PDB file of C-alpha atoms in Angstrom:
ATOM      1  CA  UNK A1199      22.775  11.666 -10.004  1.00 62.00           C
ATOM      2  CA  UNK A1200      19.256  10.423 -10.636  1.00 71.00           C
ATOM      3  CA  UNK A1201      19.645   6.663 -10.782  1.00 82.00           C
ATOM      4  CA  UNK A1202      16.219   5.488 -11.864  1.00 95.00           C
ATOM      5  CA  UNK A1203      13.055   6.597 -13.651  1.00 98.00           C
ATOM      6  CA  UNK A1204       9.837   4.656 -13.057  1.00 98.00           C
ATOM      7  CA  UNK A1205       7.452   5.637 -15.847  1.00 98.00           C
ATOM      8  CA  UNK A1206       3.921   4.431 -15.151  1.00 98.00           C
ATOM      9  CA  UNK A1207       1.538   4.258 -18.072  1.00 97.00           C
ATOM     10  CA  UNK A1208      -1.684   2.428 -18.837  1.00 96.00           C
ATOM     11  CA  UNK A1209      -3.663   1.211 -21.787  1.00 97.00           C
ATOM     12  CA  UNK A1210      -6.752   3.211 -20.804  1.00 96.00           C
ATOM     13  CA  UNK A1211      -8.056   5.904 -18.481  1.00 96.00           C
ATOM     14  CA  UNK A1212      -9.423   4.332 -15.320  1.00 93.00           C
ATOM     15  CA  UNK A1213      -6.766   1.621 -15.214  1.00 95.00           C
ATOM     16  CA  UNK A1214      -5.219   2.854 -11.939  1.00 95.00           C
ATOM     17  CA  UNK A1215      -1.902   4.410 -12.928  1.00 96.00           C
ATOM     18  CA  UNK A1216      -2.263   7.512 -10.742  1.00 96.00           C
ATOM     19  CA  UNK A1217      -3.062   5.342  -7.716  1.00 96.00           C
ATOM     20  CA  UNK A1218      -0.041   3.165  -8.452  1.00 98.00           C
ATOM     21  CA  UNK A1219       2.222   6.214  -8.796  1.00 98.00           C
ATOM     22  CA  UNK A1220       1.201   7.428  -5.340  1.00 98.00           C
ATOM     23  CA  UNK A1221       1.879   3.991  -3.847  1.00 98.00           C
ATOM     24  CA  UNK A1222       5.303   3.663  -5.496  1.00 98.00           C
ATOM     25  CA  UNK A1223       6.380   7.179  -4.541  1.00 98.00           C
ATOM     26  CA  UNK A1224       5.355   6.591  -0.914  1.00 97.00           C
ATOM     27  CA  UNK A1225       7.211   3.250  -0.809  1.00 96.00           C
ATOM     28  CA  UNK A1226      10.417   4.795  -2.116  1.00 96.00           C
ATOM     29  CA  UNK A1227      10.238   7.803   0.214  1.00 96.00           C
ATOM     30  CA  UNK A1228       9.675   5.493   3.182  1.00 94.00           C
ATOM     31  CA  UNK A1229      12.830   3.637   2.125  1.00 93.00           C
ATOM     32  CA  UNK A1230      14.777   6.904   2.310  1.00 93.00           C
ATOM     33  CA  UNK A1231      15.001   7.773  -1.396  1.00 94.00           C
ATOM     34  CA  UNK A1232      14.598  11.317  -2.702  1.00 96.00           C
ATOM     35  CA  UNK A1233      11.619  11.019  -5.044  1.00 97.00           C
ATOM     36  CA  UNK A1234      10.082  13.325  -7.592  1.00 97.00           C
ATOM     37  CA  UNK A1235       6.477  12.318  -8.271  1.00 98.00           C
ATOM     38  CA  UNK A1236       5.416  13.924 -11.572  1.00 98.00           C
ATOM     39  CA  UNK A1237       1.615  13.841 -11.765  1.00 97.00           C
ATOM     40  CA  UNK A1238      -0.155  13.611 -15.130  1.00 94.00           C
ATOM     41  CA  UNK A1239      -1.590  17.130 -15.191  1.00 92.00           C
ATOM     42  CA  UNK A1240       1.770  18.708 -14.281  1.00 96.00           C
ATOM     43  CA  UNK A1241       2.997  18.479 -17.864  1.00 93.00           C
ATOM     44  CA  UNK A1242       1.417  21.882 -18.530  1.00 90.00           C
ATOM     45  CA  UNK A1243       2.860  23.526 -15.404  1.00 94.00           C
ATOM     46  CA  UNK A1244       6.372  22.128 -14.840  1.00 96.00           C
ATOM     47  CA  UNK A1245       9.053  24.643 -15.772  1.00 97.00           C
ATOM     48  CA  UNK A1246      11.024  22.091 -17.796  1.00 97.00           C
ATOM     49  CA  UNK A1247       7.930  21.431 -19.939  1.00 97.00           C
ATOM     50  CA  UNK A1248       7.123  25.080 -20.628  1.00 96.00           C
ATOM     51  CA  UNK A1249       7.819  24.593 -24.334  1.00 95.00           C
ATOM     52  CA  UNK A1250       5.412  21.653 -24.442  1.00 95.00           C
ATOM     53  CA  UNK A1251       2.701  23.707 -22.752  1.00 93.00           C
ATOM     54  CA  UNK A1252       3.218  26.630 -25.104  1.00 93.00           C
ATOM     55  CA  UNK A1253       2.892  24.450 -28.215  1.00 92.00           C
ATOM     56  CA  UNK A1254      -0.045  22.490 -26.821  1.00 89.00           C
ATOM     57  CA  UNK A1255      -2.170  25.517 -25.937  1.00 82.00           C
ATOM     58  CA  UNK A1256      -1.495  27.541 -29.069  1.00 61.00           C
ATOM     59  CA  UNK A1257      -4.864  26.492 -30.460  1.00 51.00           C
ATOM     60  CA  UNK A1258      -3.666  23.358 -32.261  1.00 67.00           C
ATOM     61  CA  UNK A1259      -3.004  21.021 -29.335  1.00 79.00           C
ATOM     62  CA  UNK A1260      -0.047  19.433 -31.154  1.00 90.00           C
ATOM     63  CA  UNK A1261       3.529  19.319 -29.844  1.00 95.00           C
ATOM     64  CA  UNK A1262       6.585  18.756 -32.038  1.00 95.00           C
ATOM     65  CA  UNK A1263       8.560  15.624 -31.079  1.00 97.00           C
ATOM     66  CA  UNK A1264      11.787  17.596 -30.698  1.00 97.00           C
ATOM     67  CA  UNK A1265      10.016  19.734 -28.068  1.00 97.00           C
ATOM     68  CA  UNK A1266       9.022  16.605 -26.127  1.00 97.00           C
ATOM     69  CA  UNK A1267      12.564  15.250 -26.289  1.00 98.00           C
ATOM     70  CA  UNK A1268      14.132  18.558 -25.245  1.00 98.00           C
ATOM     71  CA  UNK A1269      11.707  18.904 -22.320  1.00 98.00           C
ATOM     72  CA  UNK A1270      12.422  15.352 -21.202  1.00 98.00           C
ATOM     73  CA  UNK A1271      16.179  15.966 -21.311  1.00 98.00           C
ATOM     74  CA  UNK A1272      15.736  19.191 -19.330  1.00 98.00           C
ATOM     75  CA  UNK A1273      13.605  17.408 -16.743  1.00 97.00           C
ATOM     76  CA  UNK A1274      16.161  14.660 -16.134  1.00 97.00           C
ATOM     77  CA  UNK A1275      19.055  17.112 -15.970  1.00 96.00           C
ATOM     78  CA  UNK A1276      17.170  19.277 -13.459  1.00 96.00           C
ATOM     79  CA  UNK A1277      16.433  16.207 -11.315  1.00 96.00           C
ATOM     80  CA  UNK A1278      20.107  15.246 -11.293  1.00 95.00           C
ATOM     81  CA  UNK A1279      21.165  18.727 -10.218  1.00 95.00           C
ATOM     82  CA  UNK A1280      18.510  18.661  -7.496  1.00 96.00           C
ATOM     83  CA  UNK A1281      19.736  15.393  -5.979  1.00 95.00           C
ATOM     84  CA  UNK A1282      16.669  13.326  -6.877  1.00 96.00           C
ATOM     85  CA  UNK A1283      17.185   9.554  -6.648  1.00 96.00           C
ATOM     86  CA  UNK A1284      14.051   8.297  -8.389  1.00 97.00           C
ATOM     87  CA  UNK A1285      11.559   9.844 -10.773  1.00 98.00           C
ATOM     88  CA  UNK A1286       8.025   8.430 -10.610  1.00 98.00           C
ATOM     89  CA  UNK A1287       5.985   9.768 -13.497  1.00 98.00           C
ATOM     90  CA  UNK A1288       2.329   9.380 -14.407  1.00 98.00           C
ATOM     91  CA  UNK A1289       1.693   9.051 -18.170  1.00 95.00           C
ATOM     92  CA  UNK A1290       4.896  10.755 -19.281  1.00 96.00           C
ATOM     93  CA  UNK A1291       7.428   8.878 -21.443  1.00 96.00           C
ATOM     94  CA  UNK A1292       7.201   7.394 -24.000  1.00 97.00           C
ATOM     95  CA  UNK A1293       4.247   9.674 -24.989  1.00 97.00           C
ATOM     96  CA  UNK A1294       2.762   7.028 -27.337  1.00 97.00           C
ATOM     97  CA  UNK A1295      -0.934   7.970 -26.881  1.00 96.00           C
ATOM     98  CA  UNK A1296      -0.243  11.618 -27.677  1.00 96.00           C
ATOM     99  CA  UNK A1297       2.024  10.800 -30.617  1.00 97.00           C
ATOM    100  CA  UNK A1298      -0.629   8.503 -32.091  1.00 97.00           C
ATOM    101  CA  UNK A1299      -3.304  11.158 -31.631  1.00 96.00           C
ATOM    102  CA  UNK A1300      -1.102  13.724 -33.376  1.00 95.00           C
ATOM    103  CA  UNK A1301      -0.846  11.470 -36.413  1.00 95.00           C
ATOM    104  CA  UNK A1302       2.630   9.906 -36.110  1.00 97.00           C
ATOM    105  CA  UNK A1303       2.995   6.385 -37.519  1.00 97.00           C
ATOM    106  CA  UNK A1304       4.855   3.460 -35.934  1.00 98.00           C
ATOM    107  CA  UNK A1305       8.285   4.054 -37.549  1.00 98.00           C
ATOM    108  CA  UNK A1306       8.176   7.733 -36.552  1.00 98.00           C
ATOM    109  CA  UNK A1307       7.220   6.922 -32.953  1.00 98.00           C
ATOM    110  CA  UNK A1308       9.984   4.301 -32.775  1.00 98.00           C
ATOM    111  CA  UNK A1309      12.509   6.963 -33.795  1.00 98.00           C
ATOM    112  CA  UNK A1310      11.142   9.382 -31.173  1.00 98.00           C
ATOM    113  CA  UNK A1311      11.564   6.704 -28.496  1.00 98.00           C
ATOM    114  CA  UNK A1312      15.176   6.230 -29.579  1.00 98.00           C
ATOM    115  CA  UNK A1313      15.658   9.983 -29.195  1.00 98.00           C
ATOM    116  CA  UNK A1314      14.108   9.806 -25.726  1.00 98.00           C
ATOM    117  CA  UNK A1315      16.406   6.931 -24.778  1.00 98.00           C
ATOM    118  CA  UNK A1316      19.428   9.047 -25.647  1.00 98.00           C
ATOM    119  CA  UNK A1317      17.971  12.094 -23.894  1.00 98.00           C
ATOM    120  CA  UNK A1318      17.664  10.375 -20.498  1.00 97.00           C
ATOM    121  CA  UNK A1319      20.974   8.482 -20.459  1.00 96.00           C
ATOM    122  CA  UNK A1320      22.509   7.290 -18.172  1.00 95.00           C
ATOM    123  CA  UNK A1321      19.363   7.194 -16.041  1.00 96.00           C
ATOM    124  CA  UNK A1322      17.872   3.699 -15.988  1.00 95.00           C
ATOM    125  CA  UNK A1323      14.222   3.585 -17.022  1.00 97.00           C
ATOM    126  CA  UNK A1324      11.586   1.067 -15.959  1.00 97.00           C
ATOM    127  CA  UNK A1325       8.256   1.417 -17.734  1.00 98.00           C
ATOM    128  CA  UNK A1326       5.375   0.009 -15.688  1.00 98.00           C
ATOM    129  CA  UNK A1327       2.507  -0.739 -18.066  1.00 98.00           C
ATOM    130  CA  UNK A1328      -0.909  -1.265 -16.490  1.00 97.00           C
ATOM    131  CA  UNK A1329      -3.459  -2.970 -18.684  1.00 96.00           C
ATOM    132  CA  UNK A1330      -7.116  -3.923 -18.466  1.00 96.00           C
ATOM    133  CA  UNK A1331      -9.949  -4.446 -20.922  1.00 96.00           C
ATOM    134  CA  UNK A1332     -10.340  -0.869 -22.236  1.00 97.00           C
ATOM    135  CA  UNK A1333     -14.137  -1.134 -22.306  1.00 96.00           C
ATOM    136  CA  UNK A1334     -14.142  -2.025 -18.600  1.00 95.00           C
ATOM    137  CA  UNK A1335     -11.563   0.620 -17.695  1.00 96.00           C
ATOM    138  CA  UNK A1336     -13.386   3.345 -19.630  1.00 96.00           C
ATOM    139  CA  UNK A1337     -16.658   2.485 -17.904  1.00 95.00           C
ATOM    140  CA  UNK A1338     -14.824   2.702 -14.569  1.00 93.00           C
ATOM    141  CA  UNK A1339     -13.508   6.145 -15.539  1.00 95.00           C
ATOM    142  CA  UNK A1340     -16.994   7.315 -16.543  1.00 96.00           C
ATOM    143  CA  UNK A1341     -18.471   5.994 -13.288  1.00 95.00           C
ATOM    144  CA  UNK A1342     -15.766   7.866 -11.373  1.00 93.00           C
ATOM    145  CA  UNK A1343     -15.849  11.159 -13.281  1.00 95.00           C
ATOM    146  CA  UNK A1344     -19.358  11.287 -14.725  1.00 97.00           C
ATOM    147  CA  UNK A1345     -20.934  11.087 -18.198  1.00 96.00           C
ATOM    148  CA  UNK A1346     -19.618  14.535 -19.139  1.00 97.00           C
ATOM    149  CA  UNK A1347     -16.085  13.187 -18.815  1.00 97.00           C
ATOM    150  CA  UNK A1348     -16.887  10.372 -21.230  1.00 97.00           C
ATOM    151  CA  UNK A1349     -18.248  12.862 -23.764  1.00 97.00           C
ATOM    152  CA  UNK A1350     -15.150  15.020 -23.342  1.00 96.00           C
ATOM    153  CA  UNK A1351     -12.810  12.063 -23.791  1.00 96.00           C
ATOM    154  CA  UNK A1352     -14.531  10.811 -26.939  1.00 97.00           C
ATOM    155  CA  UNK A1353     -14.586  14.355 -28.315  1.00 96.00           C
ATOM    156  CA  UNK A1354     -10.893  14.856 -27.576  1.00 93.00           C
ATOM    157  CA  UNK A1355      -9.893  11.699 -29.416  1.00 95.00           C
ATOM    158  CA  UNK A1356     -12.302  12.288 -32.276  1.00 96.00           C
ATOM    159  CA  UNK A1357     -10.890  15.765 -32.899  1.00 93.00           C
ATOM    160  CA  UNK A1358      -7.240  14.651 -33.131  1.00 94.00           C
ATOM    161  CA  UNK A1359      -5.668  13.853 -36.527  1.00 94.00           C
ATOM    162  CA  UNK A1360      -4.651  10.284 -35.652  1.00 95.00           C
ATOM    163  CA  UNK A1361      -7.781   9.223 -33.767  1.00 96.00           C
ATOM    164  CA  UNK A1362     -10.673  10.624 -35.811  1.00 96.00           C
ATOM    165  CA  UNK A1363     -12.233   7.156 -36.017  1.00 96.00           C
ATOM    166  CA  UNK A1364     -13.344   7.529 -32.376  1.00 98.00           C
ATOM    167  CA  UNK A1365     -17.013   8.512 -32.191  1.00 98.00           C
ATOM    168  CA  UNK A1366     -18.205   6.809 -28.990  1.00 98.00           C
ATOM    169  CA  UNK A1367     -16.920   4.778 -26.046  1.00 97.00           C
ATOM    170  CA  UNK A1368     -17.002   1.537 -28.043  1.00 97.00           C
ATOM    171  CA  UNK A1369     -14.784   2.923 -30.802  1.00 98.00           C
ATOM    172  CA  UNK A1370     -12.577   4.545 -28.141  1.00 98.00           C
ATOM    173  CA  UNK A1371     -12.081   1.126 -26.541  1.00 98.00           C
ATOM    174  CA  UNK A1372     -11.198  -0.406 -29.908  1.00 98.00           C
ATOM    175  CA  UNK A1373      -8.682   2.366 -30.572  1.00 98.00           C
ATOM    176  CA  UNK A1374      -7.112   1.787 -27.143  1.00 98.00           C
ATOM    177  CA  UNK A1375      -6.708  -1.930 -27.894  1.00 98.00           C
ATOM    178  CA  UNK A1376      -4.790  -1.146 -31.091  1.00 97.00           C
ATOM    179  CA  UNK A1377      -2.756   1.494 -29.292  1.00 98.00           C
ATOM    180  CA  UNK A1378      -1.831  -1.012 -26.557  1.00 97.00           C
ATOM    181  CA  UNK A1379      -0.542  -3.481 -29.142  1.00 98.00           C
ATOM    182  CA  UNK A1380       1.549  -0.719 -30.727  1.00 98.00           C
ATOM    183  CA  UNK A1381       2.902   0.448 -27.370  1.00 98.00           C
ATOM    184  CA  UNK A1382       3.996  -3.016 -26.300  1.00 97.00           C
ATOM    185  CA  UNK A1383       5.733  -3.624 -29.633  1.00 98.00           C
ATOM    186  CA  UNK A1384       7.619  -0.353 -29.308  1.00 98.00           C
ATOM    187  CA  UNK A1385       8.584  -0.985 -25.697  1.00 98.00           C
ATOM    188  CA  UNK A1386       9.806  -4.485 -26.544  1.00 97.00           C
ATOM    189  CA  UNK A1387      12.255  -2.930 -28.997  1.00 97.00           C
ATOM    190  CA  UNK A1388      13.423  -0.234 -26.564  1.00 97.00           C
ATOM    191  CA  UNK A1389      16.387  -0.306 -24.175  1.00 96.00           C
ATOM    192  CA  UNK A1390      14.082   0.188 -21.212  1.00 98.00           C
ATOM    193  CA  UNK A1391      12.960  -2.385 -18.671  1.00 97.00           C
ATOM    194  CA  UNK A1392       9.250  -3.153 -18.988  1.00 97.00           C
ATOM    195  CA  UNK A1393       6.994  -4.368 -16.181  1.00 97.00           C
ATOM    196  CA  UNK A1394       3.478  -5.348 -17.276  1.00 97.00           C
ATOM    197  CA  UNK A1395       0.735  -5.552 -14.655  1.00 96.00           C
ATOM    198  CA  UNK A1396      -2.789  -6.784 -15.336  1.00 95.00           C
ATOM    199  CA  UNK A1397      -5.102  -4.391 -13.528  1.00 92.00           C
ATOM    200  CA  UNK A1398      -8.196  -6.475 -14.206  1.00 87.00           C
ATOM    201  CA  UNK A1399      -7.154  -9.387 -12.020  1.00 87.00           C
ATOM    202  CA  UNK A1400      -6.175  -7.682  -8.735  1.00 87.00           C
ATOM    203  CA  UNK A1401      -7.049  -4.711  -6.567  1.00 92.00           C
ATOM    204  CA  UNK A1402      -4.876  -1.606  -6.293  1.00 93.00           C
ATOM    205  CA  UNK A1403      -3.023  -2.784  -3.169  1.00 96.00           C
ATOM    206  CA  UNK A1404      -2.138  -6.141  -4.691  1.00 96.00           C
ATOM    207  CA  UNK A1405      -0.991  -4.519  -7.921  1.00 97.00           C
ATOM    208  CA  UNK A1406       1.262  -2.144  -5.955  1.00 97.00           C
ATOM    209  CA  UNK A1407       2.759  -5.052  -3.984  1.00 96.00           C
ATOM    210  CA  UNK A1408       3.398  -7.051  -7.157  1.00 96.00           C
ATOM    211  CA  UNK A1409       4.993  -4.117  -8.966  1.00 97.00           C
ATOM    212  CA  UNK A1410       7.176  -3.272  -5.954  1.00 96.00           C
ATOM    213  CA  UNK A1411       8.507  -6.823  -5.874  1.00 94.00           C
ATOM    214  CA  UNK A1412       9.249  -6.778  -9.593  1.00 94.00           C
ATOM    215  CA  UNK A1413      11.053  -3.446  -9.288  1.00 95.00           C
ATOM    216  CA  UNK A1414      12.963  -4.300  -6.119  1.00 91.00           C
ATOM    217  CA  UNK A1415      15.890  -5.966  -7.896  1.00 86.00           C
ATOM    218  CA  UNK A1416      16.348  -2.888 -10.095  1.00 87.00           C
ATOM    219  CA  UNK A1417      16.374  -0.630  -7.044  1.00 89.00           C
ATOM    220  CA  UNK A1418      18.643  -2.557  -4.688  1.00 80.00           C
ATOM    221  CA  UNK A1419      20.865   0.440  -3.987  1.00 76.00           C
ATOM    222  CA  UNK A1420      17.857   2.548  -2.967  1.00 81.00           C
ATOM    223  CA  UNK A1421      15.520   0.131  -1.209  1.00 76.00           C
ATOM    224  CA  UNK A1422      17.063  -1.593   1.829  1.00 68.00           C
ATOM    225  CA  UNK A1423      15.923  -5.086   2.738  1.00 65.00           C
ATOM    226  CA  UNK A1424      12.664  -5.019   4.667  1.00 61.00           C
ATOM    227  CA  UNK A1425      11.096  -2.106   2.801  1.00 64.00           C
TER     228      UNK A1425
END
């Protein structure tokens, strides 16, 4: 049975969640665990998320919450049948950025998270939340991917029902600050363990070391001493 889900999310693009996912997955595999590393762009290609992909690409780009919950349940059940020990996912649950963009308010998102909690039981979930100043992280993402990416990102947010106030990188950063506050409130009320890491005060290697140490006690059965 899958014993643990490490869900890595961040308060902004460019905050380093994909890099952290790679480091955590490698650490766990080196310790002998069977790991499924679910990368961010796989949500449109994984078989268990076919329903999500079909709703997202139907021209509206909006997915019904029950579809997200059903896909999540299917994913966990498939992992259990496949003998996976740990799931390491990049920007998957609890889907807060997407739910905000699709126009759901805080009470509705809180109810969706409760549905997700029930869907993944009895798998234990640790949410690793990476945070940085969104303005700094967005500039890092633009420097990495180019100005066209920044235009695409602003356009994507500005076109969504819940984020139409975004018209440039500055308003995108302000939206991400509000979204981070919402996310942390929701996570504080969830049944899941939450590990918060400040990406602006350490490099990627140090962040990975710190997160590993904070997760180690939750993973004692999977990570032998010395790993």
